Coordinates of C-alpha atoms and ligand atoms in Angstrom, one line a residue:
M1163 CA -19.6 -5.9 20.9
R1164 CA -19.4 -8.4 23.8
D1165 CA -19.9 -7.3 27.3
V1166 CA -17.0 -5.3 28.8
H1167 CA -16.3 -6.1 32.4
V1168 CA -14.7 -3.8 35.1
R1169 CA -14.0 -4.7 38.6
L1170 CA -13.5 -2.0 41.4
H1171 CA -12.7 -2.5 45.1
A1172 CA -13.2 0.4 47.3
G1173 CA -9.8 1.3 48.8
V1174 CA -7.7 -0.5 46.2
A1175 CA -6.2 2.6 44.9
I1176 CA -3.5 4.0 42.6
G1177 CA -3.2 7.2 44.6
D1178 CA -4.9 10.5 45.4
T1179 CA -5.3 13.3 42.9
D1180 CA -3.3 16.4 43.6
P1181 CA -5.4 19.5 43.2
R1182 CA -2.7 20.7 40.7
L1183 CA -3.5 17.9 38.4
F1184 CA -6.3 20.0 36.9
G1185 CA -4.3 23.0 35.7
A1186 CA -4.1 25.0 32.4
F1187 CA -1.8 27.5 30.7
V1188 CA -1.8 31.1 29.6
E1189 CA 1.0 32.1 27.3
H1190 CA 1.8 35.3 25.6
L1191 CA 0.9 33.8 22.3
G1192 CA -1.7 34.8 19.7
R1193 CA -5.0 35.9 21.3
C1194 CA -4.6 33.9 24.6
V1195 CA -3.9 37.0 26.7
Y1196 CA -4.9 39.9 24.4
G1197 CA -8.4 39.3 23.2
G1198 CA -8.6 36.3 25.4
I1199 CA -8.5 36.9 29.2
Y1200 CA -7.6 40.6 28.7
E1201 CA -9.5 43.0 26.4
P1202 CA -10.0 46.4 28.0
E1203 CA -12.4 47.5 25.2
H1204 CA -14.6 44.5 25.5
P1205 CA -18.2 45.2 26.8
T1206 CA -17.8 42.8 29.7
A1207 CA -14.3 44.0 30.7
D1208 CA -13.8 45.3 34.3
A1209 CA -11.7 48.2 35.3
R1210 CA -8.6 46.0 34.8
G1211 CA -9.5 45.0 31.4
F1212 CA -10.4 41.4 32.3
R1213 CA -13.2 39.9 30.2
Q1214 CA -15.9 38.8 32.6
D1215 CA -17.5 36.5 30.0
V1216 CA -14.2 34.6 29.8
L1217 CA -13.8 34.6 33.6
A1218 CA -17.2 33.0 34.0
L1219 CA -16.3 30.2 31.6
V1220 CA -12.9 29.8 33.3
R1221 CA -14.6 29.3 36.6
E1222 CA -16.9 26.8 35.1
L1223 CA -13.9 25.0 33.5
A1224 CA -12.3 25.0 37.1
P1225 CA -8.6 24.9 36.3
T1226 CA -6.7 24.7 39.6
I1227 CA -3.3 26.1 38.6
M1228 CA -2.3 28.3 35.8
R1229 CA 1.1 28.3 34.0
Y1230 CA 2.4 31.6 32.7
P1231 CA 3.9 33.4 30.7
G1232 CA 5.1 30.6 28.4
G1233 CA 5.9 28.3 26.7
N1234 CA 8.4 29.2 24.0
F1235 CA 7.7 32.9 24.8
V1236 CA 9.3 32.7 28.2
S1237 CA 12.8 31.9 26.7
G1238 CA 13.0 35.4 25.4
Y1239 CA 11.0 37.2 28.2
N1240 CA 12.4 39.9 30.3
W1241 CA 10.1 39.9 33.4
E1242 CA 11.0 43.5 34.1
D1243 CA 9.2 44.5 30.8
G1244 CA 5.9 43.4 32.3
V1245 CA 5.8 45.4 35.6
G1246 CA 5.5 49.1 36.5
P1247 CA 3.5 51.8 34.8
V1248 CA 2.0 50.4 31.6
A1249 CA 2.9 53.6 29.7
N1250 CA 6.6 52.9 30.3
R1251 CA 6.6 49.3 29.3
P1252 CA 8.6 48.5 26.3
K1253 CA 7.3 46.8 23.1
R1254 CA 9.5 43.9 22.0
L1255 CA 9.8 41.5 19.1
D1256 CA 8.7 38.0 20.3
L1257 CA 11.0 35.7 18.4
A1258 CA 9.0 32.6 19.5
W1259 CA 5.7 33.6 17.8
L1260 CA 7.0 36.3 15.3
S1261 CA 4.7 38.9 17.0
T1262 CA 5.1 42.2 18.8
E1263 CA 4.7 42.0 22.5
T1264 CA 3.3 45.2 24.0
N1265 CA 3.7 44.2 27.7
E1266 CA 0.5 45.8 28.5
F1267 CA -0.3 42.8 30.6
G1268 CA 2.3 41.3 32.9
T1269 CA 3.0 39.4 36.1
N1270 CA 1.0 41.5 38.5
E1271 CA -1.9 41.6 36.2
F1272 CA -1.7 37.8 35.9
I1273 CA -1.6 37.3 39.6
D1274 CA -4.7 39.5 40.0
W1275 CA -6.5 37.6 37.3
C1276 CA -5.6 34.2 39.0
R1277 CA -7.1 35.4 42.2
L1278 CA -10.3 36.4 40.4
A1279 CA -10.4 33.0 38.6
G1280 CA -9.8 31.1 41.7
T1281 CA -6.7 29.4 40.4
E1282 CA -3.1 29.1 41.7
P1283 CA -0.4 30.9 39.7
M1284 CA 2.5 28.9 38.3
L1285 CA 5.3 31.0 36.9
A1286 CA 8.1 30.0 34.5
V1287 CA 11.5 31.7 34.4
N1288 CA 13.6 32.4 31.4
L1289 CA 16.5 30.0 31.1
G1290 CA 16.9 30.7 27.5
T1291 CA 18.2 34.2 26.9
R1292 CA 18.5 35.0 30.6
G1293 CA 19.5 32.8 33.5
A1294 CA 19.9 32.3 37.2
D1295 CA 20.4 35.9 38.1
A1296 CA 17.2 37.1 36.4
A1297 CA 15.3 34.2 37.9
R1298 CA 16.2 34.9 41.5
Q1299 CA 15.5 38.6 41.0
F1300 CA 12.1 37.7 39.5
L1301 CA 11.3 35.5 42.5
E1302 CA 12.4 38.2 45.0
Y1303 CA 10.2 40.7 43.3
C1304 CA 7.2 38.4 43.5
N1305 CA 7.6 36.7 46.9
H1306 CA 9.9 38.7 49.2
P1307 CA 7.7 40.6 51.6
H1308 CA 9.5 44.0 51.8
G1309 CA 12.7 45.8 52.7
T1310 CA 14.7 45.1 49.6
T1311 CA 14.8 47.2 46.4
L1312 CA 13.0 44.5 44.3
S1313 CA 10.4 43.7 46.9
D1314 CA 9.8 47.4 47.5
L1315 CA 9.6 48.0 43.7
R1316 CA 6.6 45.5 43.7
R1317 CA 5.0 47.5 46.5
A1318 CA 5.6 50.8 44.7
H1319 CA 3.9 49.2 41.7
G1320 CA 0.8 48.8 43.8
W1321 CA 1.1 45.1 45.1
D1322 CA 1.9 45.5 48.8
A1323 CA 1.5 41.9 49.8
P1324 CA 3.9 39.3 48.3
H1325 CA 2.4 37.2 45.6
G1326 CA 3.4 33.9 47.3
V1327 CA 3.9 31.9 44.1
K1328 CA 4.8 28.4 45.1
F1329 CA 5.3 26.5 41.8
W1330 CA 8.0 27.6 39.4
C1331 CA 9.1 26.1 36.1
L1332 CA 12.9 26.2 35.3
G1333 CA 12.5 27.3 31.7
N1334 CA 10.6 25.6 28.9
E1335 CA 11.4 22.8 26.3
M1336 CA 15.1 23.6 26.5
D1337 CA 16.1 20.7 24.3
G1338 CA 14.0 22.0 21.4
P1339 CA 15.9 23.6 18.5
W1340 CA 13.0 26.0 18.1
Q1341 CA 13.7 27.3 21.5
M1342 CA 15.5 30.6 22.1
H1343 CA 18.9 29.7 23.4
A1344 CA 18.2 25.9 23.4
R1345 CA 20.7 23.9 25.4
T1346 CA 22.3 20.5 25.6
A1347 CA 21.3 18.3 28.6
E1348 CA 24.5 19.1 30.3
E1349 CA 24.2 22.9 29.7
Y1350 CA 20.6 22.8 30.9
G1351 CA 21.3 20.5 33.9
R1352 CA 24.0 23.0 35.1
I1353 CA 22.0 26.2 34.6
A1354 CA 18.9 24.5 36.1
V1355 CA 20.7 23.4 39.3
E1356 CA 22.3 26.7 39.9
T1357 CA 19.1 28.6 39.3
A1358 CA 17.3 26.2 41.6
K1359 CA 19.8 26.7 44.4
M1360 CA 19.6 30.4 44.2
M1361 CA 15.8 30.5 44.0
K1362 CA 15.4 28.3 47.0
W1363 CA 17.9 30.5 48.9
V1364 CA 15.6 33.4 48.2
D1365 CA 12.4 31.5 49.1
P1366 CA 12.9 28.0 50.5
S1367 CA 9.1 27.3 50.4
I1368 CA 8.9 27.2 46.6
E1369 CA 8.7 24.0 44.5
L1370 CA 10.5 23.7 41.2
A1371 CA 10.0 21.7 38.0
A1372 CA 12.9 21.0 35.8
C1373 CA 12.3 20.6 32.0
G1374 CA 12.0 17.2 30.6
S1375 CA 12.6 16.7 27.0
S1376 CA 9.9 18.3 24.9
G1377 CA 8.3 15.1 23.8
R1378 CA 8.6 11.4 23.7
N1379 CA 9.4 11.5 20.0
M1380 CA 12.4 13.8 20.6
P1381 CA 15.8 12.2 19.9
T1382 CA 16.9 13.6 23.3
F1383 CA 14.1 11.8 25.2
G1384 CA 15.5 9.6 27.9
T1385 CA 19.1 10.6 28.0
W1386 CA 17.9 14.2 28.6
E1387 CA 15.9 13.3 31.7
R1388 CA 18.7 11.2 33.1
T1389 CA 21.4 13.8 32.6
V1390 CA 19.2 16.7 33.8
L1391 CA 18.3 14.8 37.0
E1392 CA 21.8 13.8 37.7
H1393 CA 22.4 17.5 38.1
C1394 CA 19.2 18.6 39.6
F1395 CA 17.8 15.7 41.6
D1396 CA 18.4 17.1 45.0
H1397 CA 17.1 20.6 44.1
V1398 CA 13.8 20.1 42.3
E1399 CA 10.5 18.4 43.1
Y1400 CA 9.2 17.7 39.6
I1401 CA 10.3 17.1 35.9
S1402 CA 8.1 18.2 33.1
L1403 CA 6.4 16.2 30.3
H1404 CA 4.7 17.7 27.2
T1405 CA 2.4 15.8 24.8
Y1406 CA 0.2 17.0 21.9
L1407 CA -2.0 14.3 20.5
N1408 CA -2.5 14.5 16.8
N1409 CA -4.6 13.1 14.0
Y1410 CA -2.4 14.1 11.0
A1411 CA -2.9 10.7 9.5
G1412 CA -6.7 11.0 9.5
D1413 CA -6.7 7.6 11.3
I1414 CA -9.3 8.1 14.1
P1415 CA -8.8 4.7 15.8
A1416 CA -5.0 5.3 16.0
F1417 CA -5.7 8.9 17.3
L1418 CA -8.1 7.5 20.0
A1419 CA -5.4 4.9 20.9
S1420 CA -2.7 7.7 21.3
P1421 CA -3.5 8.4 25.0
D1422 CA -2.2 4.9 25.8
L1423 CA 1.2 6.2 24.5
M1424 CA 0.8 9.0 27.1
D1425 CA 0.5 6.3 29.7
T1426 CA 3.7 4.7 28.3
F1427 CA 5.5 8.1 28.3
I1428 CA 4.6 8.7 32.0
E1429 CA 5.7 5.2 33.0
E1430 CA 9.0 5.6 31.2
V1431 CA 9.7 9.0 32.8
V1432 CA 8.9 7.4 36.2
S1433 CA 11.3 4.7 35.5
I1434 CA 14.1 7.1 34.5
D1435 CA 13.5 9.2 37.6
D1436 CA 13.5 6.3 39.9
S1437 CA 16.7 4.8 38.3
V1438 CA 18.4 8.1 39.1
A1439 CA 17.0 7.9 42.6
A1440 CA 18.4 4.3 42.9
E1441 CA 21.8 5.3 41.7
K1442 CA 21.8 8.1 44.4
R1443 CA 20.5 5.6 47.0
S1444 CA 17.8 8.1 47.6
A1445 CA 14.2 7.6 48.9
K1446 CA 13.2 10.8 47.3
R1447 CA 10.8 10.5 44.4
I1448 CA 10.7 13.1 41.6
M1449 CA 7.1 13.8 40.7
L1450 CA 5.8 14.6 37.2
S1451 CA 4.5 17.9 36.0
F1452 CA 2.7 17.2 32.8
D1453 CA 2.7 21.0 32.2
E1454 CA 1.6 20.9 28.5
W1455 CA -0.9 18.5 27.1
N1456 CA -3.7 18.6 24.6
V1457 CA -4.7 17.7 21.1
W1458 CA -2.9 19.9 18.5
Y1459 CA -2.2 19.3 14.8
R1460 CA -4.3 21.4 12.4
T1461 CA -2.6 24.7 13.3
R1462 CA 0.8 23.3 14.1
R1463 CA 3.7 24.3 11.9
N1464 CA 7.4 23.6 12.0
R1465 CA 9.2 26.9 12.8
A1466 CA 10.7 27.0 9.3
D1467 CA 7.2 26.9 7.8
R1468 CA 5.7 29.7 10.0
T1469 CA 5.3 33.0 8.3
L1470 CA 3.8 36.0 9.9
P1471 CA 4.7 39.2 8.1
G1472 CA 4.8 42.6 9.9
W1473 CA 5.3 41.4 13.5
P1474 CA 1.6 41.8 14.4
V1475 CA 0.2 42.2 17.9
A1476 CA -1.8 39.3 19.2
P1477 CA -2.4 37.6 15.8
P1478 CA -5.0 34.9 15.6
I1479 CA -2.6 31.9 15.5
L1480 CA -3.0 28.3 16.8
E1481 CA -6.7 28.8 16.8
E1482 CA -7.5 25.1 16.6
V1483 CA -11.2 24.3 16.3
Y1484 CA -11.9 21.1 18.1
S1485 CA -14.1 18.3 16.8
M1486 CA -16.0 15.6 18.5
A1487 CA -13.2 13.1 17.7
D1488 CA -10.7 15.5 19.3
A1489 CA -12.8 15.6 22.5
L1490 CA -12.6 11.8 22.6
A1491 CA -8.8 11.7 22.3
F1492 CA -8.7 14.5 24.9
G1493 CA -10.9 12.5 27.2
G1494 CA -8.5 9.6 26.9
A1495 CA -5.6 11.9 27.9
C1496 CA -7.7 12.9 31.0
I1497 CA -8.0 9.3 32.0
S1498 CA -4.3 8.7 31.4
L1499 CA -3.5 11.6 33.9
L1500 CA -6.0 10.3 36.5
N1501 CA -4.6 6.9 36.3
H1502 CA -1.2 8.1 37.2
A1503 CA -2.3 10.3 40.1
D1504 CA 0.4 8.7 42.3
R1505 CA 3.2 10.3 40.2
V1506 CA 1.7 13.1 38.1
K1507 CA 1.1 15.7 40.7
A1508 CA 0.6 18.7 38.4
A1509 CA -0.7 19.0 34.8
C1510 CA -1.6 21.9 32.6
L1511 CA -4.0 21.8 29.7
A1512 CA -2.3 23.9 27.0
Q1513 CA -3.8 26.4 26.6
L1514 CA -6.8 28.3 28.1
V1515 CA -8.3 30.7 25.6
N1516 CA -8.2 30.9 21.8
V1517 CA -4.7 29.3 21.5
I1518 CA -5.3 25.5 21.2
A1519 CA -7.9 26.2 23.9
P1520 CA -11.2 25.0 25.5
I1521 CA -12.5 28.5 25.4
M1522 CA -12.8 30.6 22.2
T1523 CA -13.6 34.3 21.9
E1524 CA -14.3 36.9 19.3
D1525 CA -12.7 40.3 19.8
G1526 CA -15.5 42.5 21.0
G1527 CA -17.9 39.5 20.7
P1528 CA -19.0 36.4 22.5
A1529 CA -17.0 33.6 24.2
W1530 CA -17.9 29.9 23.8
R1531 CA -17.0 26.4 24.8
Q1532 CA -15.1 24.1 22.5
T1533 CA -15.8 20.3 22.5
I1534 CA -12.7 19.6 24.7
F1535 CA -14.1 22.0 27.4
Y1536 CA -16.4 19.3 28.7
P1537 CA -14.1 16.4 29.5
F1538 CA -11.8 18.9 31.2
A1539 CA -14.5 20.5 33.3
Q1540 CA -15.9 17.1 34.3
M1541 CA -12.4 15.8 35.2
S1542 CA -11.7 18.9 37.3
H1543 CA -15.1 18.8 39.2
F1544 CA -15.4 15.1 39.7
G1545 CA -11.8 13.8 39.4
R1546 CA -10.7 15.0 42.9
G1547 CA -10.1 12.2 45.3
R1548 CA -8.8 8.6 45.3
V1549 CA -8.2 7.0 42.0
L1550 CA -9.1 3.4 42.2
R1551 CA -7.2 0.5 40.4
A1552 CA -9.7 -0.8 37.8
E1553 CA -9.4 -4.3 36.4
I1554 CA -10.7 -4.1 32.9
D1555 CA -11.6 -6.9 30.6
S1556 CA -12.3 -5.4 27.2
P1557 CA -11.7 -6.4 23.6
V1558 CA -8.6 -4.7 22.0
Y1559 CA -7.5 -3.3 18.7
D1560 CA -4.1 -2.7 17.1
A1561 CA -3.1 0.7 15.7
R1562 CA -0.1 2.6 14.4
Y1563 CA 0.0 6.1 15.7
F1564 CA 1.8 8.7 13.4
D1565 CA 3.7 11.3 15.4
P1566 CA 6.2 13.0 13.2
R1567 CA 9.0 15.2 14.4
G1568 CA 10.6 17.6 12.0
E1569 CA 11.4 15.8 8.7
Q1570 CA 11.1 12.5 10.4
D1571 CA 8.0 10.3 10.0
L1572 CA 7.6 8.3 13.1
Y1573 CA 5.1 5.6 13.8
F1574 CA 4.3 4.1 17.2
P1575 CA 2.5 0.8 17.4
V1576 CA -0.1 0.5 20.1
T1577 CA -2.7 -2.1 21.2
A1578 CA -5.6 -0.3 22.8
A1579 CA -8.6 -1.7 24.8
F1580 CA -11.9 -0.4 23.3
L1581 CA -12.8 0.8 26.9
K1582 CA -10.5 3.3 28.6
L1583 CA -11.6 4.1 32.1
A1584 CA -10.7 5.9 35.3
A1585 CA -12.6 5.6 38.6
V1586 CA -12.3 8.2 41.3
Q1587 CA -13.8 8.0 44.8
D1588 CA -14.3 11.3 46.5
Q1589 CA -14.0 11.9 50.2
N1590 CA -17.7 11.4 50.9
G1591 CA -17.5 7.9 49.4
G1592 CA -19.1 9.0 46.1
L1593 CA -17.6 7.4 43.0
T1594 CA -17.2 8.8 39.5
L1595 CA -16.4 6.7 36.4
F1596 CA -14.9 8.3 33.4
A1597 CA -15.3 5.9 30.5
L1598 CA -14.3 6.2 26.9
N1599 CA -15.8 3.9 24.3
R1600 CA -13.3 3.9 21.4
H1601 CA -15.3 1.7 19.1
L1602 CA -16.5 3.9 16.3
T1603 CA -19.6 2.1 15.4
E1604 CA -20.7 -0.3 18.2
P1605 CA -22.3 0.5 21.5
M1606 CA -20.5 -1.0 24.5
P1607 CA -22.4 -3.0 27.0
M1608 CA -20.4 -2.4 30.3
T1609 CA -20.8 -4.1 33.7
V1610 CA -19.0 -2.8 36.7
A1611 CA -18.6 -5.1 39.7
L1612 CA -18.4 -2.8 42.8
T1613 CA -17.0 -4.4 45.9
G1614 CA -17.0 -2.6 49.3
F1615 CA -19.0 0.5 48.2
T1616 CA -21.7 1.6 50.6
N1617 CA -23.4 4.3 48.6
K1618 CA -24.4 3.1 45.2
T1619 CA -27.2 5.5 44.1
I1620 CA -26.8 6.8 40.6
R1621 CA -26.5 10.6 40.9
A1622 CA -25.8 11.5 37.3
A1623 CA -24.9 9.9 34.0
R1624 CA -23.8 12.1 31.0
A1625 CA -22.4 11.2 27.6
L1626 CA -20.6 13.3 25.1
H1627 CA -21.4 11.8 21.8
H1628 CA -22.2 13.1 18.3
P1629 CA -23.0 11.0 15.2
D1630 CA -20.6 13.2 13.2
L1631 CA -17.0 12.8 14.6
H1632 CA -16.1 16.1 12.8
A1633 CA -18.8 18.1 14.4
T1634 CA -17.5 21.3 16.2
N1635 CA -18.8 24.1 18.3
T1636 CA -18.6 27.6 16.7
R1637 CA -19.6 31.1 17.4
D1638 CA -22.9 30.6 15.7
A1639 CA -23.5 27.0 16.8
P1640 CA -21.8 26.9 20.2
D1641 CA -23.8 23.9 21.5
T1642 CA -23.5 21.4 18.7
V1643 CA -21.4 19.1 20.9
R1644 CA -22.3 19.0 24.6
P1645 CA -23.0 16.4 27.1
T1646 CA -26.5 14.8 27.3
A1647 CA -28.1 12.3 29.6
L1648 CA -26.7 8.8 29.3
D1649 CA -29.9 6.7 29.7
G1650 CA -30.3 3.2 30.9
V1651 CA -27.6 3.1 33.6
S1652 CA -28.8 0.8 36.4
I1653 CA -27.5 -0.8 39.6
A1654 CA -28.6 -4.1 40.8
G1655 CA -26.9 -5.3 44.0
D1656 CA -23.2 -4.7 43.5
T1657 CA -23.3 -4.5 39.7
L1658 CA -23.6 -1.4 37.6
R1659 CA -24.7 -1.8 34.0
A1660 CA -24.5 0.8 31.3
T1661 CA -24.4 0.9 27.5
L1662 CA -21.9 3.4 26.2
P1663 CA -22.7 4.8 22.8
P1664 CA -20.2 4.3 20.0
A1665 CA -17.3 6.8 20.1
S1666 CA -18.4 8.4 23.3
W1667 CA -17.0 10.0 26.5
N1668 CA -19.1 9.1 29.5
V1669 CA -19.2 10.3 33.1
I1670 CA -21.3 8.2 35.6
R1671 CA -21.5 9.5 39.2
L1672 CA -22.6 7.3 42.1
G1673 CA -23.1 8.6 45.7
Ligands
AHR310 O1 1.6 25.4 23.7 C1 2.2 25.9 22.6 C2 3.7 25.7 22.5 O2 4.0 24.3 22.5 C3 4.5 26.2 23.7 O3 4.8 27.5 23.7 C4 5.6 25.3 23.7 O4 6.2 25.1 24.9 C5 5.2 24.0 23.0 O5 6.1 23.6 22.0

């Protein structure tokens, strides 16, 4: 491949990354909670039943905010079921995932777990089968200090101090026919605005995310965002986006190009948000909460095709085993998020453990890192700071990305540069380059012209690369795919030179 050129100027920036950009998601789904973060019988479990081996990996992954309790699950959830003495908690049918929910683990346990993991809790309220009244009561239970029945109930349950949860999601994927009590945009806009008003009357310090449509390929996309914001604009800070990249078609170049469609999706949502602002003559800007994103396709089923007889507790569902190719597409998604740091102010990798997750566990056994663990951990550790506006001169390729919805086969054309890159300057002047070589067979000679940087020492250079794009990490071979040193990175004057292996994710740190 010919040389690929990048130009970076210190201080020419897209925006600063919000700490909440590096979040993840714990849903009552499969073995994410039970057998994932919580397994009282596990040899490493503490007195509260939290697996310490999982906690150690979560700290290494470094998610900054954690969404809970769903997802589709939240649209049938009674928050009251998950608080108070465990022996009294009801068992319920979970219609989202065809399972039995024991409610052994609930909101207070989740808050405790977040404190131990060093992550901020993000809670979703049920705007499916419940509504504004349950939402404001849930908030009062969590955040009101004392002196009301609900706040004193929390204290009686053993949590004296208010939880102080700041970030709340107004339901989940409310346009999806698979959602319990899905709604039209008008219906959702109305319930969301009334819920938002009441919640902010309970606690004006909170921030709220309204549901965007549940994917760019939804027939509702676009008009949904506009209608919802026409109702909620003055009452919410964020609108949500969800994307799961896929390789159903077995077309790896198209799969690796698909994060560019995430860029388009973000830019389209920003345009819609800002056009509503313009109509309202408002200087306010609605920020984006990309509160579900990942690669997911092998274990994905339409609702009609899901069978799970017997309403099991914590069945092993959605346990996607990620490959090297998945880690590359995933890395591309990380770059998309970083490069929109001016408007994407929160994002959640869906999900955290076992369920389409960077961390896998065996019940009673070990925990290990999937391939996607590494790009996320590197982004969270080194992506904090000012994202620079990179000028990139790279050869490109054309692809058709297959992203079906229900019975419909949808194809999206995309022209992708072989190099996808984000550059983040930290507060000490250090610089990190996240670089994806999407060429499957050719190494990429890359030069980066650095203007205005004072500290240009190479601190570290790592590549995630494996000759077999189908390679995975498993219980018995947990280290098959892991970052290794990227050799041959050099700096001469203001020019950095590196050769990126074919089909590789690379992190080069200067400072
Ligand atoms: O993350 C898995 C599921 O994907 C979530 O429950 C839902 O919101 C989305 O459709």
